[in-house]
XYZ file of C-alpha atoms in Angstrom:
518
model
C 0.000 0.000 0.000
C 1.341 3.454 -0.956
C 1.474 5.976 1.911
C 0.977 9.705 1.229
C 2.405 12.469 3.433
C -0.041 14.424 5.537
C 1.147 17.753 4.118
C 2.271 18.408 0.568
C 5.148 20.783 -0.202
C 4.375 24.176 -1.780
C 7.522 24.073 -3.884
C 6.640 22.781 -7.410
C 10.006 21.030 -7.787
C 9.641 19.213 -4.463
C 6.055 18.309 -5.373
C 7.233 16.818 -8.682
C 9.878 14.758 -6.904
C 7.297 13.483 -4.428
C 4.917 12.613 -7.242
C 7.681 10.766 -9.120
C 8.494 8.718 -6.009
C 4.838 7.825 -5.513
C 4.452 6.799 -9.163
C 7.647 4.705 -8.967
C 6.403 2.958 -5.830
C 3.034 2.318 -7.461
C 4.675 0.839 -10.543
C 6.910 -1.394 -8.452
C 3.943 -2.542 -6.393
C 2.009 -3.324 -9.576
C 4.956 -5.342 -10.914
C 5.129 -7.319 -7.671
C 1.429 -8.094 -7.898
C 1.793 -9.145 -11.535
C 4.670 -11.475 -10.633
C 2.682 -12.930 -7.755
C -0.345 -13.463 -10.022
C 1.909 -15.163 -12.587
C 3.381 -17.469 -9.923
C -0.085 -18.389 -8.680
C -1.249 -18.987 -12.236
C 1.689 -21.329 -12.877
C 1.125 -23.167 -9.610
C -2.545 -23.625 -10.454
C -1.706 -24.859 -13.965
C 0.865 -27.334 -12.604
C -1.581 -28.595 -9.973
C -4.262 -29.185 -12.602
C -1.700 -30.915 -14.819
C -0.561 -33.219 -12.014
C -4.127 -34.101 -11.082
C -5.667 -34.556 -14.522
C -2.895 -34.312 -17.112
C -0.589 -36.805 -18.746
C 2.084 -38.033 -16.368
C 4.661 -38.845 -19.051
C 7.581 -36.451 -19.521
C 8.148 -37.422 -23.139
C 8.363 -34.574 -25.624
C 8.865 -34.243 -29.345
C 12.381 -35.079 -30.394
C 13.760 -35.208 -33.951
C 15.806 -38.248 -32.977
C 12.714 -40.018 -31.615
C 9.953 -39.868 -34.232
C 7.946 -42.498 -32.358
C 7.052 -39.916 -29.724
C 4.775 -38.024 -32.122
C 3.536 -40.856 -34.336
C 0.156 -40.813 -32.588
C -0.341 -37.266 -33.895
C 0.376 -38.391 -37.434
C -3.263 -38.588 -38.513
C -4.060 -35.094 -37.221
C -0.949 -33.517 -38.716
C -1.512 -35.119 -42.115
C -5.152 -34.083 -42.073
C -4.177 -30.465 -41.391
C -1.433 -30.415 -44.019
C -3.330 -32.176 -46.814
C -5.090 -29.840 -49.321
C -8.811 -30.253 -49.820
C -9.715 -32.238 -52.923
C -12.870 -31.885 -55.007
C -15.787 -34.011 -53.931
C -15.798 -36.090 -57.117
C -12.111 -36.952 -56.694
C -12.697 -37.972 -53.110
C -15.458 -40.334 -54.189
C -13.272 -41.917 -56.869
C -10.271 -42.471 -54.558
C -12.223 -43.653 -51.550
C -11.356 -47.218 -50.587
C -12.473 -49.410 -47.738
C -10.135 -49.072 -44.766
C -8.073 -52.121 -43.908
C -7.456 -52.990 -40.287
C -3.968 -54.200 -39.578
C -3.584 -56.856 -36.947
C -0.486 -57.255 -34.867
C 1.477 -60.476 -34.991
C 0.789 -62.717 -32.018
C 3.812 -63.321 -29.840
C 4.504 -67.046 -29.411
C 4.268 -68.605 -25.993
C 7.596 -69.219 -24.220
C 9.340 -72.334 -25.497
C 10.395 -73.427 -21.993
C 6.811 -73.940 -20.832
C 5.744 -77.589 -20.663
C 3.514 -78.781 -23.508
C 0.555 -81.129 -23.209
C -0.515 -82.528 -26.561
C -4.195 -83.078 -27.202
C -4.759 -84.983 -30.466
C -8.091 -84.443 -32.189
C -9.219 -87.237 -34.552
C -12.103 -87.364 -36.979
C -15.124 -89.312 -35.751
C -15.197 -92.915 -36.912
C -18.124 -92.362 -39.269
C -16.217 -89.566 -41.074
C -13.118 -91.703 -41.699
C -14.894 -93.628 -44.444
C -14.771 -91.889 -47.838
C -17.742 -91.735 -50.209
C -15.920 -94.176 -52.487
C -15.823 -96.706 -49.654
C -12.087 -96.486 -48.874
C -10.741 -95.438 -45.470
C -9.179 -91.983 -45.234
C -5.498 -91.730 -44.275
C -3.817 -88.944 -42.263
C -1.748 -86.754 -44.605
C -0.957 -83.807 -42.315
C -1.946 -81.873 -39.265
C -2.663 -78.328 -38.090
C -1.187 -77.224 -34.782
C -2.294 -74.371 -32.542
C -1.368 -73.544 -28.955
C -3.495 -72.347 -26.076
C -2.302 -71.131 -22.681
C -3.608 -72.969 -19.633
C -3.186 -71.894 -16.004
C -3.524 -74.452 -13.235
C -5.138 -72.828 -10.167
C -3.263 -72.731 -6.870
C -3.297 -76.076 -5.143
C -3.225 -76.227 -1.345
C -2.127 -79.280 0.568
C -0.908 -80.143 4.059
C 2.543 -81.625 4.619
C 2.557 -84.034 7.551
C 5.990 -84.477 9.082
C 6.101 -87.934 10.651
C 9.272 -88.355 12.689
C 10.039 -91.977 13.461
C 11.388 -92.826 16.881
C 13.787 -95.759 17.278
C 14.952 -97.624 20.337
C 17.082 -100.672 20.993
C 15.201 -103.542 22.631
C 18.409 -105.292 23.648
C 19.616 -102.496 25.946
C 18.242 -99.500 27.807
C 19.729 -96.744 25.634
C 17.652 -93.599 25.083
C 15.266 -93.561 22.116
C 16.311 -91.521 19.037
C 13.834 -89.512 16.955
C 14.543 -88.593 13.352
C 15.302 -84.935 12.675
C 12.901 -82.767 10.719
C 14.373 -80.519 8.006
C 15.197 -77.050 9.314
C 12.511 -74.480 8.591
C 12.812 -70.771 7.998
C 10.377 -70.161 10.867
C 10.501 -72.986 13.376
C 7.257 -74.288 14.923
C 5.222 -72.440 12.316
C 2.383 -73.536 10.049
C 4.081 -71.816 7.119
C 6.094 -74.000 4.789
C 8.794 -72.446 2.598
C 6.404 -72.301 -0.371
C 3.798 -70.394 1.683
C 6.392 -67.832 2.784
C 7.635 -67.450 -0.779
C 4.122 -66.821 -2.064
C 3.397 -64.429 0.811
C 6.428 -62.265 0.038
C 5.856 -62.431 -3.701
C 2.225 -61.335 -3.525
C 2.944 -58.560 -1.032
C 6.063 -56.999 -2.566
C 6.281 -58.137 -6.178
C 2.519 -57.929 -6.877
C 1.594 -55.202 -4.362
C -1.254 -57.209 -2.796
C -2.066 -56.187 0.796
C -2.079 -58.803 3.527
C -5.835 -58.591 4.019
C -6.341 -59.622 0.384
C -3.925 -62.516 0.767
C -5.932 -63.480 3.853
C -9.057 -63.611 1.667
C -7.223 -65.652 -0.955
C -6.460 -68.281 1.690
C -10.011 -68.159 3.042
C -11.359 -69.186 -0.379
C -9.518 -72.465 0.170
C -10.977 -72.845 3.658
C -7.786 -71.703 5.438
C -8.187 -69.210 8.286
C -4.903 -67.377 8.965
C -5.308 -63.848 10.393
C -3.333 -61.045 8.828
C -1.534 -60.426 12.148
C 0.069 -63.843 11.733
C 0.924 -63.077 8.117
C 2.551 -59.804 9.172
C 4.606 -61.607 11.798
C 5.804 -64.082 9.180
C 6.905 -61.210 6.936
C 8.930 -59.643 9.754
C 10.507 -62.963 10.727
C 11.532 -63.586 7.110
C 13.269 -60.230 7.069
C 15.194 -61.117 10.224
C 16.336 -64.453 8.784
C 17.485 -62.815 5.553
C 19.698 -60.241 7.296
C 22.954 -62.162 6.619
C 22.281 -61.889 2.904
C 21.630 -58.174 3.239
C 24.997 -57.715 4.958
C 26.762 -59.519 2.162
C 24.866 -57.556 -0.471
C 25.899 -54.284 1.155
C 29.541 -55.352 0.981
C 29.075 -56.054 -2.725
C 27.289 -52.707 -3.182
C 30.126 -50.708 -1.649
C 32.518 -52.301 -4.139
C 30.579 -50.798 -7.057
C 32.233 -47.991 -9.050
C 28.879 -46.145 -9.240
C 26.062 -46.100 -6.663
C 22.608 -44.594 -7.228
C 20.684 -43.269 -4.209
C 17.146 -42.019 -3.712
C 14.588 -41.775 -0.921
C 10.812 -41.633 -0.578
C 8.346 -40.912 2.205
C 6.727 -43.664 4.237
C 4.265 -43.159 7.080
C 4.375 -45.242 10.268
C 1.249 -45.041 12.406
C 2.525 -46.609 15.627
C 6.084 -45.725 16.501
C 7.356 -44.914 20.020
C 7.667 -41.196 20.826
C 6.466 -40.130 17.368
C 3.250 -38.616 16.093
C 1.243 -40.862 13.700
C 1.231 -38.092 11.087
C 5.030 -37.739 11.087
C 6.956 -38.745 7.987
C 9.610 -41.443 7.829
C 11.804 -42.363 4.902
C 12.720 -45.396 2.859
C 16.168 -45.118 1.260
C 17.234 -47.106 -1.775
C 20.781 -47.749 -2.956
C 21.602 -49.614 -6.128
C 24.872 -50.450 -7.842
C 26.734 -53.164 -9.659
C 26.629 -53.941 -13.382
C 23.296 -53.424 -15.183
C 22.785 -57.149 -15.743
C 23.518 -58.045 -12.087
C 22.421 -55.066 -9.946
C 22.495 -54.850 -6.173
C 19.402 -53.112 -4.756
C 19.097 -52.401 -1.028
C 16.394 -50.626 0.985
C 16.845 -49.025 4.397
C 14.215 -47.524 6.709
C 14.872 -44.395 8.759
C 12.836 -41.877 10.709
C 15.035 -39.064 9.440
C 16.154 -37.560 6.166
C 19.235 -35.963 7.685
C 22.698 -36.266 6.199
C 23.712 -38.758 8.896
C 21.653 -41.434 7.138
C 23.563 -41.479 3.807
C 26.795 -41.108 5.788
C 25.945 -44.324 7.626
C 24.676 -46.182 4.563
C 27.692 -45.271 2.429
C 30.350 -45.453 5.128
C 33.675 -46.364 3.551
C 32.486 -45.976 -0.045
C 34.834 -44.619 -2.696
C 33.536 -43.960 -6.175
C 30.858 -42.052 -8.087
C 27.575 -41.219 -6.354
C 24.495 -40.431 -8.479
C 21.753 -38.537 -6.619
C 19.248 -35.755 -7.048
C 19.806 -32.205 -5.769
C 18.993 -33.041 -2.139
C 21.494 -31.355 0.205
C 21.542 -34.368 2.534
C 24.099 -36.023 0.244
C 26.541 -33.107 0.446
C 28.371 -34.544 3.447
C 28.967 -37.837 1.630
C 30.147 -36.045 -1.504
C 32.583 -33.976 0.563
C 34.476 -37.088 1.636
C 37.723 -37.951 -0.096
C 37.315 -40.342 -2.987
C 33.589 -39.685 -3.552
C 32.609 -37.941 -6.791
C 29.016 -36.769 -7.024
C 26.969 -36.882 -10.211
C 23.708 -35.051 -10.890
C 20.638 -36.367 -12.679
C 19.670 -35.013 -16.099
C 16.176 -36.473 -15.707
C 15.540 -34.114 -12.791
C 16.859 -31.155 -14.779
C 14.662 -32.088 -17.727
C 11.635 -32.482 -15.438
C 11.946 -28.844 -14.378
C 11.786 -27.669 -17.990
C 8.866 -30.005 -18.682
C 6.955 -28.262 -15.899
C 7.905 -24.874 -17.351
C 6.731 -26.031 -20.761
C 3.355 -27.110 -19.376
C 2.574 -23.608 -18.048
C 3.452 -21.866 -21.305
C 0.593 -20.319 -23.297
C -0.962 -22.959 -25.508
C 0.260 -23.037 -29.075
C 3.418 -21.067 -28.326
C 7.034 -22.163 -28.000
C 9.431 -20.624 -25.545
C 12.756 -21.005 -23.847
C 11.687 -24.223 -22.147
C 11.250 -25.833 -25.579
C 14.770 -24.772 -26.574
C 16.283 -26.344 -23.458
C 14.218 -29.508 -23.823
C 15.292 -29.824 -27.445
C 18.978 -29.845 -26.494
C 18.453 -32.160 -23.504
C 16.496 -34.578 -25.693
C 19.401 -34.615 -28.125
C 21.710 -35.622 -25.262
C 19.389 -38.533 -24.514
C 19.268 -39.364 -28.222
C 23.049 -39.738 -28.182
C 22.750 -42.056 -25.173
C 20.182 -44.206 -26.964
C 22.536 -44.549 -29.905
C 25.334 -45.679 -27.550
C 23.168 -48.053 -25.528
C 24.794 -51.237 -26.831
C 28.301 -49.774 -27.071
C 31.168 -50.677 -24.766
C 32.320 -48.259 -22.075
C 35.255 -47.175 -24.226
C 33.060 -46.611 -27.285
C 30.458 -44.767 -25.206
C 33.143 -42.488 -23.760
C 34.447 -41.723 -27.232
C 30.930 -41.046 -28.513
C 30.183 -38.694 -25.640
C 33.397 -36.780 -26.209
C 32.620 -36.483 -29.904
C 28.896 -35.704 -29.830
C 27.764 -34.787 -26.294
C 30.499 -32.291 -25.415
C 29.703 -29.857 -28.286
C 26.009 -30.052 -27.419
C 26.773 -29.382 -23.747
C 28.822 -26.344 -24.741
C 25.880 -25.070 -26.780
C 23.510 -25.619 -23.858
C 25.925 -23.850 -21.491
C 26.086 -20.807 -23.771
C 22.289 -20.681 -23.879
C 22.178 -21.011 -20.082
C 24.604 -18.119 -19.526
C 22.548 -15.926 -21.828
C 19.140 -16.901 -20.420
C 19.758 -16.935 -16.667
C 20.021 -13.121 -16.218
C 16.804 -12.666 -18.234
C 14.459 -14.810 -16.093
C 13.071 -14.399 -12.604
C 13.765 -16.978 -9.931
C 10.137 -17.277 -8.837
C 8.433 -18.683 -11.953
C 8.705 -22.202 -13.343
C 11.190 -21.284 -16.073
C 13.419 -19.432 -13.629
C 13.436 -22.400 -11.262
C 14.381 -24.738 -14.116
C 17.168 -22.452 -15.336
C 18.569 -21.921 -11.841
C 18.426 -25.659 -11.122
C 20.395 -26.340 -14.289
C 22.945 -23.630 -13.446
C 23.464 -24.667 -9.811
C 23.986 -28.330 -10.732
C 25.876 -27.822 -13.998
C 29.287 -28.996 -12.746
C 27.775 -32.294 -11.525
C 25.500 -32.739 -14.532
C 28.308 -32.680 -17.115
C 30.521 -35.158 -15.263
C 28.897 -38.167 -16.895
C 30.989 -37.538 -20.020
C 34.160 -38.291 -18.035
C 33.710 -42.040 -18.529
C 31.656 -44.464 -20.519
C 30.538 -46.335 -17.393
C 28.922 -43.264 -15.817
C 25.125 -42.855 -16.032
C 23.384 -39.779 -17.389
C 20.566 -39.877 -14.829
C 19.329 -41.468 -11.627
C 16.542 -43.494 -13.256
C 18.062 -46.719 -11.996
C 17.332 -45.753 -8.377
C 13.929 -44.302 -9.229
C 12.944 -47.516 -11.001
C 14.109 -49.543 -8.009
C 11.971 -47.539 -5.598
C 8.949 -47.588 -7.909
C 7.179 -50.386 -5.939
C 6.559 -47.787 -3.253
C 4.921 -45.533 -5.825
C 2.857 -48.230 -7.549
C 1.676 -49.892 -4.336
C 1.598 -46.756 -2.224
C -1.634 -47.688 -0.407
C -0.037 -50.959 0.659
C 3.598 -50.041 1.173
C 3.726 -46.362 2.080
C 1.687 -46.580 5.317
C 2.875 -48.968 8.004
C 1.590 -49.553 11.511
C 4.935 -50.346 13.136
C 8.555 -49.469 12.432
C 9.460 -53.164 12.688
C 7.315 -53.803 9.626
C 9.267 -51.192 7.689
C 12.563 -52.791 8.613
C 11.162 -56.161 7.574
C 10.233 -54.629 4.237
C 13.846 -53.629 3.650
C 14.822 -57.294 3.693
C 11.866 -58.537 1.664
C 11.329 -55.818 -0.936
C 13.795 -56.788 -3.652
C 13.105 -57.271 -7.388
C 13.260 -60.768 -8.830
C 12.496 -60.115 -12.495
C 13.388 -57.529 -15.056
C 11.106 -55.794 -17.553
C 11.357 -58.565 -20.091
C 10.076 -61.083 -17.554
C 13.309 -63.072 -17.487
C 15.167 -64.133 -14.377
C 17.207 -61.142 -13.322
C 20.820 -61.841 -12.467
C 20.591 -59.453 -9.549
C 22.040 -59.824 -6.094
C 18.506 -59.934 -4.690
C 16.896 -61.941 -1.964
C 15.989 -65.482 -2.918
C 12.809 -65.131 -0.873
C 10.905 -63.617 -3.760
C 10.919 -66.564 -6.117
C 8.474 -69.307 -5.074
C 10.666 -72.115 -6.380
C 13.501 -70.983 -4.115
C 11.665 -71.756 -0.886
C 10.130 -74.916 -2.313
C 13.488 -76.624 -2.023
C 14.145 -77.804 1.494
C 17.909 -77.953 0.945
C 18.115 -74.269 0.129
C 15.869 -73.502 3.081
C 18.236 -75.282 5.480
C 21.162 -73.367 4.034
C 19.242 -70.142 4.495
C 18.850 -70.798 8.198
C 22.487 -71.738 8.591
C 25.353 -69.317 9.031
C 26.658 -70.040 5.544
C 24.864 -67.090 3.922
C 27.857 -66.625 1.635
C 27.345 -70.061 0.104
C 23.646 -69.431 -0.425
C 24.272 -66.116 -2.156
C 26.917 -67.681 -4.344
C 24.524 -70.464 -5.363
C 22.025 -67.951 -6.738
C 24.450 -65.286 -7.945
C 27.670 -67.002 -8.990
């Protein structure tokens, strides 16, 4: 609000100066209001986009024509000139519907052959001779055998010597993951798989069992999950040793709410941390629960690590990056996401600075796609040859644009994020083994996003710590067995073998890990 003096000067020159000051203050106040209105407009547009808009961050890229192929019909319709009506009638043809080729069923699945013969009365030809088989037509159909439930009765024979009074001897029962429990290894494997790999809550698994006439309360199921996590701790320790030997480690964290935790409010936020490393075909993925997001947590998780650390812009990793031998990398996906948000709040039908930045960032990703199957040495050479000039072009644009934008709007935030993280963003070109983004960690923590209703709210902290041992991926995107250093608990066939189960309970966790991940 502009304040006016109680008395105005009689001097015309002084009155003009006072009027100029008032007008300047009014103009500055109007500019502040306009900037505030623009910020609120952008925030409203982003909120509407996040609630109702497309979640994908893909944008048009000359190197990726597939991204815009769904707009092909509209673009061709707009570009095509109108033809006379008679010509349209002459050239009109019936549309043909193309069908995709059916993917064959996996060859490793067992086959059951069902032979279909002609009825006996059709085997006799009209001429009176009997028809002979001259060929066959084969088609395949997938069949799923429903879950079968049975009870294993362990009968332990007791032996005694009738000739003397020695003590009787009872045969040993195979060691179980949870002693004196109703759960066999196959039940525990299915429990962990449905909860963490399929995102099915325990109360639904309880209903699944009840359809077979089995009454096991979810409290018992939850206790089994926690006990499995405790038994698998030796493997986690060994996996962490293997993780810290990786040349590159990806880190990320996400919120998780615990309703009943000592000395904490139920609405307080806790955190699940993910760390992943190792080669792409044999990754190590570890989860760790913590009530804090402070820098002491990554310091503890990465104690003794030396190598490259890929994270987002969170300041909690600064203490780790300041240690000797740790080189921090920044994520280009996060930088691109900022410009995607700035692009979404642009006036419709217009291109701006966000489009220019996204165009250059998309070209960097296009270079990475072209080097996907290259060796580390070839990828390093390709980055030096193609990515470095593009990065120099993007840096020149950044230096020119940053003084021209305000820090409060979406574009200013994207530009300032890119500028503040530039030194860490460009470090991926130093070696062919270095990643361009932190998508590997984000993909690993995705189960918390997909099954948020099941995984993101826990009743007890002990359940969260049990999750850290149980929540590990067992398959990759192509559905093949992943060669990851992950917990064997997730694959049903692992627990079905009593020998492996005994080894799991023993102290020889190293041998068990080596048997699955040689």
